[in-house]
């Protein structure tokens, strides 16, 4: 220590020039440093004394006094020309500026409402600190002296660089200090903070623990850093223990309280905890955060956490002040963004939209991919009716680069794209709807994945909130209603399930589900939904329930009508009209019910009344046009539909289609053969095509207009239908086929949009014109069975025509019978239709003509009689038709008379054909009988041969059985004799003494000793002694197979031959003996 001053305990003594000593109590230091400065000037103390006292003032929090002491030191040393000693003072000034920066705001909000500040910012203080450090280095370089405290300079420089996020330079500064002094805890702490910022948590943890070992009482507490590293390494329990230990040792420090408060707040959000536990954690966390903020009210993290709590409490004024505090003191981009977001939320809740927009924009500028900032900004743009801007904001969030997977933002974007906006073309709207559907599908998949990832614990709170949003499912159903009714129904069912779970069933959901089932012809299900919806709407007292119940009751009446319950439908329409007398749709349906009962005059009067009250109702005018056409009033219908186009809406698609049909029908039914008439006919076809084309331009999805245009194309209406016959030749035929193919392609597409029998009829017409009769019959049959219940006369006549054409082409009698059957069904439905009667007579006559031309082998006498009877019936029909003197006939009397005469000539040959067929069938029968007789004789011959063979086999079997019986008896006799001979030989055999050797007995000796096992008989396959025979009854003989010939077997002789002596010597059996016989052999013989 310098001899000018000394420190004893907490007293600091300064010696003046003489023997006088000034003692300063550091524990009771005067905040005003003027007296101290006078002492320091008078004593001309060395630099460390100045820095010692300045540092003491700094520790006490008297930063201005400390800075004043340092600046005075600089003045004194410069006056004494001792600038070489000033670098530590400059380092002191730099540290003081850094200390000021710690409590200074990062920025100052110019539009702050609650937290208004007029202070210097951190950057200003950091620039001043850097200036002081640079001045110190410059002073050292100018004086040519080394800085006495390299450690202090580098530590100060490192701290300043760390505060300004110059991590690489700060790391180099700290490493320089550690290379000289590896145990410097300040440098170690700085290095650990840099590693933590670089996300190298394991390395940072080791250094924090090293600091704790070097200095357990180090400030700032390394336990805070240890806990942060453990938390980042997912060791949250240990992290919490480290912070709790730090709080025990330093109860007044705010860092541990802040971290423990944040941990408790986060734990309270865990839905797996009980409600009581979550409440306790929230209360505990709030208390920790409050104490941390009171200890350091300029900490942005504590202010940010408390701001969220006050937002939830609804204290917007306090929350806004905390949000502004967060913004102004945030030292990280994340905190700054969250401060702006919370400030924007508060301003939005207060309807201060302009300020909310500025806050959300500031947040989005700092972090363009911040989800809450983007959602908040999009919401404000929606409030300001800037839908395109909202879509752009959300689209930027979820698109590349760095797309954010936010279900909430995706749902919002899908809803915005599905919402029709002014100034957007129809094609763009269609594209937007497609994108909206894709986004909703993405949301649905994300919800399913979220549910699956949690292993049965249920979806997260956000996913559950979105998944249980009824409005989202309704909007999804609305998007699919024109594309896919199955997906529409699925979305509505899900919305209904959620509504039922919440106990608030919306009658509109039930009504819409009923309408979907109604469209699918599920009338019973639709009726059930309508009735439930009507009940729910009646119990709903809210505004608009009357309109909903009116719509539901109308739908219920429609389903009654479709179920054939016309009385109930009429009653429902009456109820509707009693409530709303001018309900036009109900009047239209009543008119239709009257028309179904053939009360066309009453229906006409009702429609006129409706038109008188609402002449401009396009639906009413459309139905009236349809009614006029159906009641065969085409001229009135033409004038009326043209009035609709001229006076009401020239772009009405229905009126355009009706005009096209009327012009086409007028041109087709025209019988004018003059050149003027033909020109008028062609003009009408052209105008018909123009009407259909205009309708398609207005509505490209209009299937009726497409079908009308396809009909004109199929019939080549602008060519052949105009009265000009086509030029013969292959080119004209190819052109015709091309037009038919194009029309058929259109009909196939129309079939996917319209569920109506007319589409199949038109397809059948195309196939018929292309001579594809089988496919034409298939199309006609589908239309008749599926849509007309086999009671539509035109369709039945088309089937008749197709089968008739197929019969003529293939010369098929069954096909022409089918054609006659369909014609008779049509006559049954329209008994007075003479055109159908004419067709029946024609088919009957053609049946006879066809069979007359067929060879005899392709017809029968029975069918010939039948067709002749039909032809005779046809003659009577033709005679009556030719004699009909009615003015309007659908046929020519002359042609009918000619057909009758032709039939007379044809039937004159009928007896000849019958005779020829009879002769042919008799001859064929005779040949058949002869062939049958020959086949019978052959069968008899083969049966006789078979009987003879069977008899021979039977006799052979009997003979063989007899032989076997004899052989079996002989075998038994031989076996008895062999046993008797064996017993005799044993009695006559002399007893032998034991010999060491046995003589070899040759096969020629008469008496050869034999050994036999008692009680056993040798089998056929083994060695046999004298008097033994091989077995007779082997397996082969049992199966009637010839026995295999074996060598060296004795011949079995008959009993007669036993007494006759053999001519040659009988060969006896040879035995091979062993050299030595054991005693046991003799014992066995005995």
mmCIF file of C-alpha atoms in Angstrom, residues 668 707 711 714-715 740 743-744 747-748 750-751 754-769 775-785 787-788 792-802:
data_model
loop_
_atom_site.group_PDB
_atom_site.id
_atom_site.type_symbol
_atom_site.label_atom_id
_atom_site.label_comp_id
_atom_site.label_asym_id
_atom_site.label_seq_id
_atom_site.Cartn_x
_atom_site.Cartn_y
_atom_site.Cartn_z
ATOM 1 C CA UNK A 668 -87.374 -28.984 -85.384
ATOM 2 C CA UNK A 707 -76.707 -30.664 -72.954
ATOM 3 C CA UNK A 711 -78.059 -32.114 -78.811
ATOM 4 C CA UNK A 714 -75.328 -34.532 -82.230
ATOM 5 C CA UNK A 715 -78.084 -33.973 -84.749
ATOM 6 C CA UNK A 740 -71.740 -37.627 -82.489
ATOM 7 C CA UNK A 743 -71.735 -34.702 -78.340
ATOM 8 C CA UNK A 744 -71.368 -38.007 -76.534
ATOM 9 C CA UNK A 747 -73.264 -35.914 -72.407
ATOM 10 C CA UNK A 748 -70.885 -38.075 -70.380
ATOM 11 C CA UNK A 750 -73.154 -33.665 -68.109
ATOM 12 C CA UNK A 751 -74.132 -36.998 -66.581
ATOM 13 C CA UNK A 754 -77.193 -33.801 -63.651
ATOM 14 C CA UNK A 755 -78.996 -36.793 -62.227
ATOM 15 C CA UNK A 756 -81.742 -36.885 -64.833
ATOM 16 C CA UNK A 757 -83.036 -39.421 -67.323
ATOM 17 C CA UNK A 758 -82.787 -36.995 -70.231
ATOM 18 C CA UNK A 759 -79.004 -37.267 -70.160
ATOM 19 C CA UNK A 760 -79.153 -41.028 -70.636
ATOM 20 C CA UNK A 761 -81.783 -40.604 -73.342
ATOM 21 C CA UNK A 762 -79.519 -38.267 -75.270
ATOM 22 C CA UNK A 763 -76.593 -40.649 -74.839
ATOM 23 C CA UNK A 764 -78.800 -43.430 -76.181
ATOM 24 C CA UNK A 765 -79.685 -41.281 -79.199
ATOM 25 C CA UNK A 766 -75.976 -40.776 -79.931
ATOM 26 C CA UNK A 767 -75.212 -44.466 -79.632
ATOM 27 C CA UNK A 768 -78.209 -45.271 -81.829
ATOM 28 C CA UNK A 769 -77.019 -42.870 -84.521
ATOM 29 C CA UNK A 775 -74.980 -49.382 -75.764
ATOM 30 C CA UNK A 776 -78.028 -47.416 -76.841
ATOM 31 C CA UNK A 777 -80.267 -50.050 -75.250
ATOM 32 C CA UNK A 778 -78.164 -49.871 -72.068
ATOM 33 C CA UNK A 779 -78.570 -46.075 -71.850
ATOM 34 C CA UNK A 780 -82.312 -46.163 -72.587
ATOM 35 C CA UNK A 781 -82.825 -48.949 -70.071
ATOM 36 C CA UNK A 782 -80.959 -46.970 -67.369
ATOM 37 C CA UNK A 783 -83.158 -43.937 -68.001
ATOM 38 C CA UNK A 784 -86.338 -46.005 -67.958
ATOM 39 C CA UNK A 785 -85.617 -48.044 -64.835
ATOM 40 C CA UNK A 787 -85.698 -42.338 -63.456
ATOM 41 C CA UNK A 788 -89.058 -43.187 -65.087
ATOM 42 C CA UNK A 792 -92.238 -43.128 -69.744
ATOM 43 C CA UNK A 793 -93.664 -43.741 -73.210
ATOM 44 C CA UNK A 794 -90.927 -41.953 -75.229
ATOM 45 C CA UNK A 795 -88.253 -43.965 -73.447
ATOM 46 C CA UNK A 796 -90.130 -47.213 -74.044
ATOM 47 C CA UNK A 797 -90.467 -46.331 -77.718
ATOM 48 C CA UNK A 798 -86.712 -45.612 -77.878
ATOM 49 C CA UNK A 799 -86.054 -49.056 -76.432
ATOM 50 C CA UNK A 800 -88.469 -50.498 -78.980
ATOM 51 C CA UNK A 801 -86.703 -48.719 -81.809
ATOM 52 C CA UNK A 802 -83.235 -49.847 -80.653
#
